[in-house]
CSV table of C-alpha atoms (C1' of nucleotides) in Angstrom, one decimal:
chain,number,residue,atom,x,y,z
R,35,MET,CA,95.7,49.6,94.6
R,36,ALA,CA,98.3,48.2,96.9
R,37,ARG,CA,99.0,49.6,100.3
R,38,ALA,CA,96.3,52.3,101.0
R,39,ALA,CA,96.8,55.9,100.0
R,40,THR,CA,99.0,56.7,103.0
R,41,LEU,CA,102.4,58.2,102.7
R,42,PRO,CA,105.0,55.6,103.5
R,43,ASP,CA,106.2,55.7,107.1
R,44,ALA,CA,108.7,54.0,109.2
R,45,PHE,CA,106.4,51.0,109.6
R,46,ASP,CA,106.4,50.5,105.9
R,47,ALA,CA,110.2,50.9,105.7
R,48,VAL,CA,110.8,48.3,108.3
R,49,ALA,CA,108.3,45.8,107.0
R,50,ASP,CA,110.7,44.6,104.4
R,51,PRO,CA,113.2,42.1,105.8
R,52,ARG,CA,116.0,43.4,103.5
R,53,ARG,CA,115.6,46.8,104.8
R,54,ARG,CA,115.7,45.5,108.4
R,55,GLN,CA,118.9,43.7,107.4
R,56,ILE,CA,120.3,47.0,106.2
R,57,LEU,CA,119.4,48.7,109.5
R,58,ASP,CA,120.9,45.9,111.4
R,59,ALA,CA,124.1,46.2,109.4
R,60,LEU,CA,124.2,49.9,110.1
R,61,GLN,CA,123.6,49.4,113.8
R,62,HIS,CA,127.2,49.6,114.7
R,63,GLY,CA,128.4,52.3,112.5
R,64,GLU,CA,128.4,53.8,109.0
R,65,ARG,CA,128.6,51.8,105.8
R,66,THR,CA,129.0,52.6,102.2
R,67,VAL,CA,126.6,51.3,99.6
R,68,ASN,CA,129.0,48.8,98.3
R,69,GLU,CA,129.6,47.4,101.8
R,70,LEU,CA,125.9,46.9,102.1
R,71,VAL,CA,125.8,45.3,98.7
R,72,ASP,CA,128.3,42.7,99.8
R,73,LEU,CA,126.6,42.1,103.1
R,74,LEU,CA,123.1,41.6,101.5
R,75,GLY,CA,124.1,40.0,98.3
R,76,LEU,CA,121.7,42.1,96.3
R,77,GLU,CA,122.3,44.1,93.2
R,78,GLN,CA,123.8,47.5,93.9
R,79,PRO,CA,120.9,49.4,92.3
R,80,TYR,CA,118.4,47.6,94.5
R,81,VAL,CA,120.4,48.4,97.6
R,82,SER,CA,120.4,52.1,96.5
R,83,LYS,CA,116.6,51.9,96.1
R,84,HIS,CA,116.1,50.4,99.5
R,85,LEU,CA,118.3,53.1,101.0
R,86,ARG,CA,116.3,55.7,99.2
R,87,ILE,CA,113.1,54.5,100.8
R,88,LEU,CA,114.8,54.3,104.2
R,89,ARG,CA,116.1,57.9,103.7
R,90,GLU,CA,112.7,59.2,102.6
R,91,VAL,CA,111.2,58.0,105.8
R,92,GLY,CA,114.1,59.4,107.8
R,93,VAL,CA,115.3,56.1,109.2
R,94,VAL,CA,118.8,56.5,107.7
R,95,SER,CA,120.8,59.5,106.8
R,96,VAL,CA,123.7,60.0,104.4
R,97,ARG,CA,127.0,61.8,104.6
R,98,ASP,CA,129.1,62.5,101.5
R,99,ASP,CA,132.7,61.4,101.9
R,100,GLY,CA,134.7,61.8,98.8
R,101,ARG,CA,133.3,59.5,96.2
R,102,HIS,CA,131.6,57.4,98.9
R,103,ARG,CA,128.3,58.0,100.5
R,104,ARG,CA,128.2,56.8,104.1
R,105,TYR,CA,124.9,55.7,105.5
R,106,ARG,CA,124.0,55.6,109.1
R,107,VAL,CA,120.9,54.8,111.1
R,108,HIS,CA,118.8,57.7,112.3
R,109,ALA,CA,117.5,56.0,115.4
R,110,PRO,CA,114.8,58.6,116.5
R,111,ALA,CA,112.8,57.8,113.4
R,112,LEU,CA,112.4,54.2,114.8
R,113,LYS,CA,111.1,55.4,118.1
R,114,PRO,CA,107.5,55.6,116.9
R,115,ILE,CA,107.6,51.9,116.2
R,116,HIS,CA,109.0,51.2,119.6
R,117,ASP,CA,106.4,53.5,121.2
R,118,TRP,CA,103.5,52.0,119.3
R,119,ALA,CA,104.5,48.5,120.3
R,120,SER,CA,104.8,49.6,123.9
R,121,GLN,CA,101.1,50.2,124.0
R,122,PHE,CA,100.8,46.5,124.2
R,123,GLU,CA,103.6,45.9,126.5
R,124,ARG,CA,101.4,45.9,129.6
R,125,ALA,CA,99.2,43.4,127.9
R,126,TRP,CA,101.9,40.9,127.2
R,127,THR,CA,103.5,41.2,130.6
R,128,GLN,CA,100.1,40.9,132.3
R,129,ARG,CA,99.3,37.8,130.2
R,130,PHE,CA,102.3,36.0,131.6
R,131,GLY,CA,102.3,37.7,135.0
R,132,HIS,CA,98.9,37.3,136.4
R,133,LEU,CA,99.4,33.6,137.1
R,134,ASP,CA,102.2,32.7,139.4
R,135,THR,CA,102.6,29.4,137.6
R,136,LEU,CA,103.7,31.2,134.5
R,137,LEU,CA,106.5,33.1,136.1
R,138,GLU,CA,108.9,30.5,134.9
R,139,GLU,CA,107.7,30.9,131.4
R,140,LEU,CA,108.4,34.6,131.7
R,141,GLN,CA,112.0,34.0,132.6
R,142,HIS,CA,112.2,31.5,129.8
R,143,LEU,CA,110.9,34.2,127.5
R,144,GLU,CA,113.5,36.7,128.7
R,145,ALA,CA,116.3,34.2,128.1
R,146,ASP,CA,115.1,33.2,124.6
R,147,HIS,CA,114.9,36.8,123.7
R,148,ASP,CA,116.8,36.3,120.4
R,149,ARG,CA,114.8,33.4,119.0
R,150,ASP,CA,111.7,35.3,119.9
R,151,GLN,CA,112.7,38.0,117.3
R,152,THR,CA,111.8,35.8,114.4
R,153,ASP,CA,109.5,33.1,115.8
R,154,PRO,CA,106.3,34.6,117.2
R,155,SER,CA,104.4,31.3,117.1
R,156,ASP,CA,106.4,29.8,119.9
R,157,ASP,CA,105.7,31.9,122.9
R,158,ARG,CA,102.0,31.5,122.6
R,159,PRO,CA,100.5,29.6,125.5
R,160,PRO,CA,97.7,27.1,124.8
R,161,ASP,CA,94.6,29.3,124.8
R,162,SER,CA,93.3,29.1,128.3
R,163,GLY,CA,89.7,29.8,127.5
R,164,ALA,CA,88.9,32.1,130.4
R,165,ASP,CA,90.6,35.5,130.1
R,166,PRO,CA,90.6,37.9,133.1
R,167,ASP,CA,91.3,40.8,130.8
R,168,HIS,CA,87.8,40.7,129.2
R,169,PRO,CA,85.2,40.1,131.8
A,71,MET,CA,107.6,39.9,92.6
A,72,ALA,CA,106.4,41.9,95.4
A,73,ARG,CA,107.7,41.6,99.0
A,74,ALA,CA,110.6,39.1,98.8
A,75,ALA,CA,110.0,35.4,99.3
A,76,THR,CA,109.7,35.6,103.1
A,77,LEU,CA,106.7,34.4,105.0
A,78,PRO,CA,104.6,37.3,106.2
A,79,ASP,CA,105.5,38.2,109.8
A,80,ALA,CA,104.3,40.6,112.5
A,81,PHE,CA,106.2,43.4,110.8
A,82,ASP,CA,104.3,42.9,107.6
A,83,ALA,CA,101.0,42.7,109.5
A,84,VAL,CA,101.7,45.9,111.3
A,85,ALA,CA,102.9,47.8,108.3
A,86,ASP,CA,99.4,48.4,107.1
A,87,PRO,CA,97.8,51.4,108.8
A,88,ARG,CA,94.3,49.8,108.7
A,89,ARG,CA,95.6,46.8,110.5
A,90,ARG,CA,97.3,49.0,113.1
A,91,GLN,CA,93.9,50.7,113.5
A,92,ILE,CA,92.3,47.3,114.1
A,93,LEU,CA,94.9,46.5,116.8
A,94,ASP,CA,94.4,49.9,118.4
A,95,ALA,CA,90.7,49.2,118.5
A,96,LEU,CA,91.2,45.9,120.1
A,97,GLN,CA,93.6,47.3,122.7
A,98,HIS,CA,91.0,47.6,125.4
A,99,GLY,CA,89.1,44.4,124.9
A,100,GLU,CA,87.4,42.1,122.4
A,101,ARG,CA,85.5,43.3,119.4
A,102,THR,CA,83.3,41.6,116.9
A,103,VAL,CA,83.9,41.9,113.2
A,104,ASN,CA,81.0,44.2,112.7
A,105,GLU,CA,82.1,46.5,115.5
A,106,LEU,CA,85.4,46.8,113.7
A,107,VAL,CA,83.6,47.4,110.4
A,108,ASP,CA,81.8,50.4,112.0
A,109,LEU,CA,85.0,51.7,113.6
A,110,LEU,CA,87.1,51.5,110.4
A,111,GLY,CA,84.5,52.3,107.9
A,112,LEU,CA,85.7,49.6,105.5
A,113,GLU,CA,83.7,46.9,103.8
A,114,GLN,CA,83.1,43.9,106.0
A,115,PRO,CA,84.8,41.4,103.7
A,116,TYR,CA,87.9,43.5,103.8
A,117,VAL,CA,88.0,43.7,107.5
A,118,SER,CA,87.7,40.0,107.6
A,119,LYS,CA,90.6,39.7,105.3
A,120,HIS,CA,92.7,42.0,107.4
A,121,LEU,CA,91.8,40.0,110.4
A,122,ARG,CA,92.8,36.8,108.7
A,123,ILE,CA,96.2,38.2,108.0
A,124,LEU,CA,96.6,39.3,111.6
A,125,ARG,CA,95.4,35.9,112.7
A,126,GLU,CA,97.8,34.0,110.5
A,127,VAL,CA,100.7,36.0,112.0
A,128,GLY,CA,99.4,35.4,115.5
A,129,VAL,CA,98.8,39.0,116.4
A,130,VAL,CA,95.1,38.5,117.1
A,131,SER,CA,93.1,35.5,118.2
A,132,VAL,CA,89.5,34.6,117.9
A,133,ARG,CA,86.9,33.2,120.1
A,134,ASP,CA,83.6,31.9,118.9
A,135,ASP,CA,80.6,33.3,120.8
A,136,GLY,CA,77.3,32.3,119.4
A,137,ARG,CA,77.0,33.8,116.0
A,138,HIS,CA,79.7,36.3,116.8
A,139,ARG,CA,83.4,35.9,116.5
A,140,ARG,CA,85.2,38.0,119.1
A,141,TYR,CA,88.7,39.1,118.2
A,142,ARG,CA,91.4,40.1,120.7
A,143,VAL,CA,95.0,41.2,120.5
A,144,HIS,CA,97.6,38.5,121.2
A,145,ALA,CA,100.2,40.9,122.5
A,146,PRO,CA,103.2,38.5,122.8
A,147,ALA,CA,103.3,38.3,119.0
A,148,LEU,CA,104.0,42.1,119.0
A,149,LYS,CA,106.9,41.7,121.3
A,150,PRO,CA,109.4,40.9,118.5
A,151,ILE,CA,108.7,44.3,117.0
A,152,HIS,CA,109.2,46.0,120.3
A,153,ASP,CA,112.4,44.1,120.9
A,154,TRP,CA,113.7,44.8,117.4
A,155,ALA,CA,113.2,48.5,117.8
A,156,SER,CA,114.8,48.4,121.2
A,157,GLN,CA,118.1,47.5,119.5
A,158,PHE,CA,118.2,51.1,118.5
A,159,GLU,CA,116.9,52.6,121.8
A,160,ARG,CA,120.4,53.2,123.1
A,161,ALA,CA,121.3,55.0,120.0
A,162,TRP,CA,118.4,57.4,120.1
A,163,THR,CA,118.7,58.2,123.7
A,164,GLN,CA,122.5,58.7,123.3
A,165,ARG,CA,122.0,60.9,120.3
A,166,PHE,CA,120.0,63.4,122.3
A,167,GLY,CA,121.7,62.8,125.6
A,168,HIS,CA,125.4,63.3,124.9
A,169,LEU,CA,125.0,67.0,124.4
A,170,ASP,CA,123.6,69.1,127.2
A,171,THR,CA,122.4,71.7,124.7
A,172,LEU,CA,120.0,69.2,123.2
A,173,LEU,CA,118.3,68.3,126.5
A,174,GLU,CA,115.6,70.9,125.6
A,175,GLU,CA,115.0,69.2,122.3
A,176,LEU,CA,114.6,65.9,124.0
A,177,GLN,CA,111.8,67.3,126.2
A,178,HIS,CA,110.2,68.8,123.1
A,179,LEU,CA,110.4,65.3,121.6
A,180,GLU,CA,108.7,63.8,124.6
A,181,ALA,CA,106.0,66.3,124.5
A,182,ASP,CA,105.3,66.0,120.8
A,183,HIS,CA,105.1,62.3,121.2
A,184,ASP,CA,101.9,61.9,119.3
A,185,ARG,CA,102.8,64.0,116.3
A,186,ASP,CA,106.0,62.0,116.2
A,187,GLN,CA,104.2,58.9,115.4
A,188,THR,CA,103.4,60.1,111.9
A,189,ASP,CA,106.0,62.7,111.2
A,190,PRO,CA,109.5,61.3,111.5
A,191,SER,CA,111.0,64.2,109.6
A,192,ASP,CA,110.6,66.7,112.4
A,193,ASP,CA,112.7,65.4,115.3
A,194,ARG,CA,115.8,65.2,113.2
A,195,PRO,CA,118.4,67.6,114.5
A,196,PRO,CA,120.5,69.5,111.9
A,197,ASP,CA,123.2,67.1,111.0
A,198,SER,CA,126.0,67.9,113.3
A,199,GLY,CA,128.8,66.5,111.2
A,200,ALA,CA,130.8,65.0,113.9
A,201,ASP,CA,129.3,61.8,115.4
A,202,PRO,CA,130.7,60.3,118.5
A,203,ASP,CA,129.1,56.9,117.6
A,204,HIS,CA,131.3,56.5,114.6
A,205,PRO,CA,134.9,57.4,115.4
V,98,DT,C1',62.7,24.2,108.9
V,99,DT,C1',62.9,29.0,107.5
V,100,DG,C1',64.5,33.6,107.7
V,101,DA,C1',67.6,36.9,109.5
V,102,DC,C1',72.0,37.9,111.1
V,103,DA,C1',77.3,37.5,111.4
V,104,DT,C1',81.3,36.3,109.2
V,105,DA,C1',84.3,34.2,105.7
V,106,DT,C1',85.7,33.1,101.1
V,107,DA,C1',85.9,33.5,95.8
V,108,DC,C1',86.8,36.2,92.3
V,109,DC,C1',88.0,40.6,89.8
V,110,DT,C1',90.9,44.7,88.5
V,111,DA,C1',93.9,48.6,89.2
V,112,DT,C1',98.0,49.7,91.4
V,113,DT,C1',102.4,48.9,93.9
V,114,DT,C1',106.4,46.7,94.8
V,115,DT,C1',110.1,43.8,93.8
V,116,DG,C1',114.2,42.9,91.8
V,117,DG,C1',116.6,43.0,87.5
V,118,DT,C1',119.4,45.4,83.4
V,119,DA,C1',121.2,49.3,81.3
V,120,DT,C1',122.6,53.8,81.9
V,121,DA,C1',123.4,58.4,83.9
V,122,DT,C1',125.7,61.3,87.3
V,123,DG,C1',129.5,62.6,90.1
V,124,DA,C1',133.9,62.5,92.4
V,125,DT,C1',138.8,61.1,92.2
V,126,DG,C1',143.4,60.2,90.6
V,127,DA,C1',146.6,60.0,86.8
B,227,DT,C1',141.5,66.2,80.5
B,228,DC,C1',140.3,61.2,80.8
B,229,DA,C1',139.5,56.8,82.8
B,230,DT,C1',137.7,54.7,86.8
B,231,DC,C1',135.3,53.9,90.8
B,232,DA,C1',130.9,54.7,93.6
B,233,DT,C1',126.3,55.6,93.5
B,234,DA,C1',121.8,56.8,91.7
B,235,DT,C1',118.1,56.7,88.4
B,236,DA,C1',115.1,54.9,84.3
B,237,DC,C1',112.8,51.5,82.7
B,238,DC,C1',110.8,46.7,82.6
B,239,DA,C1',108.6,42.2,84.0
B,240,DA,C1',106.4,39.4,87.3
B,241,DA,C1',103.9,39.0,91.3
B,242,DA,C1',101.6,40.5,95.3
B,243,DT,C1',98.2,43.6,97.4
B,244,DA,C1',94.2,46.6,98.2
B,245,DG,C1',89.8,47.1,97.9
B,246,DG,C1',85.4,46.0,95.9
B,247,DT,C1',81.1,42.8,94.6
B,248,DA,C1',78.8,38.6,94.9
B,249,DT,C1',78.2,34.6,97.4
B,250,DA,C1',79.0,30.8,100.6
B,251,DT,C1',78.9,29.1,105.4
B,252,DG,C1',77.3,29.0,109.9
B,253,DT,C1',74.4,30.2,113.9
B,254,DC,C1',70.4,31.6,116.3
B,255,DA,C1',65.2,32.6,116.9
B,256,DA,C1',60.7,31.7,115.8
DNA sequence: TTGACATATACCTATTTTGGTATATGATGA
DNA sequence: TCATCATATACCAAAATAGGTATATGTCAA
């Protein structure tokens, strides 16, 4: 009974790192299946299967072009993820903003944007005990 | 061999709708495990297990308070998700912005924000064939 | 200390998912 | 038409996960 009885959504689709890789690869334009196979180093059938999942969720779309099928990102389907995460945006800016001393850390965070993507354990400040958010 | 040999990250943690529910419930402050059990209607052990996953990924943190354990969201750990999705932000605003005719659809999208969260199949415009993004 | 409460962990089974191999479908060019 | 390239699907094994039940751990109150 894996992954509760909910229809797969964009969150599921994006949870898999390979599928994120695919989306990253598609970010700057269309790609054929074989191009993605080369990029990811996976077996062609499995790339097709990943693409199917991404397609079912609406995150990518296909266009037939002769004997190729060109995939592209359908960005609006990713918006819900962005929006959902935005709920917490205020919280994380607050967390770093409410103390002047941490302004520097905020800038550091902005700069290290990229490393941040994959290493969430780094930007965590030592738990300060008292939290103004929860009186 | 489920879910490739990658350490679980925030994306995995957030892929599960129950865990998203937990995070939503924690959005406005701390909660004890039992409060979450009541809110989610799941068995207590399973809520604890979800919380453990969220903790391991750094998305929530705990604070011991007598015989309670108060959980709270650790928002910065969600930032990578937000940032990743932002990569595509330009694409989705462009897609609806570059044609005046679609302005209306954009507004529709803004309005139906909530439904959007769960139904990505709706905001997809009829494939227009020509795509300025991919010359 | 004992009992009640709050939470975590161990263990179990059915179900998914992963990724692979073999094969089918479908379009193109000769 | 046939051979070939490009992609999709069927099927299979191993492993992870979702939930559940039973139980352990830890804390307070009397």
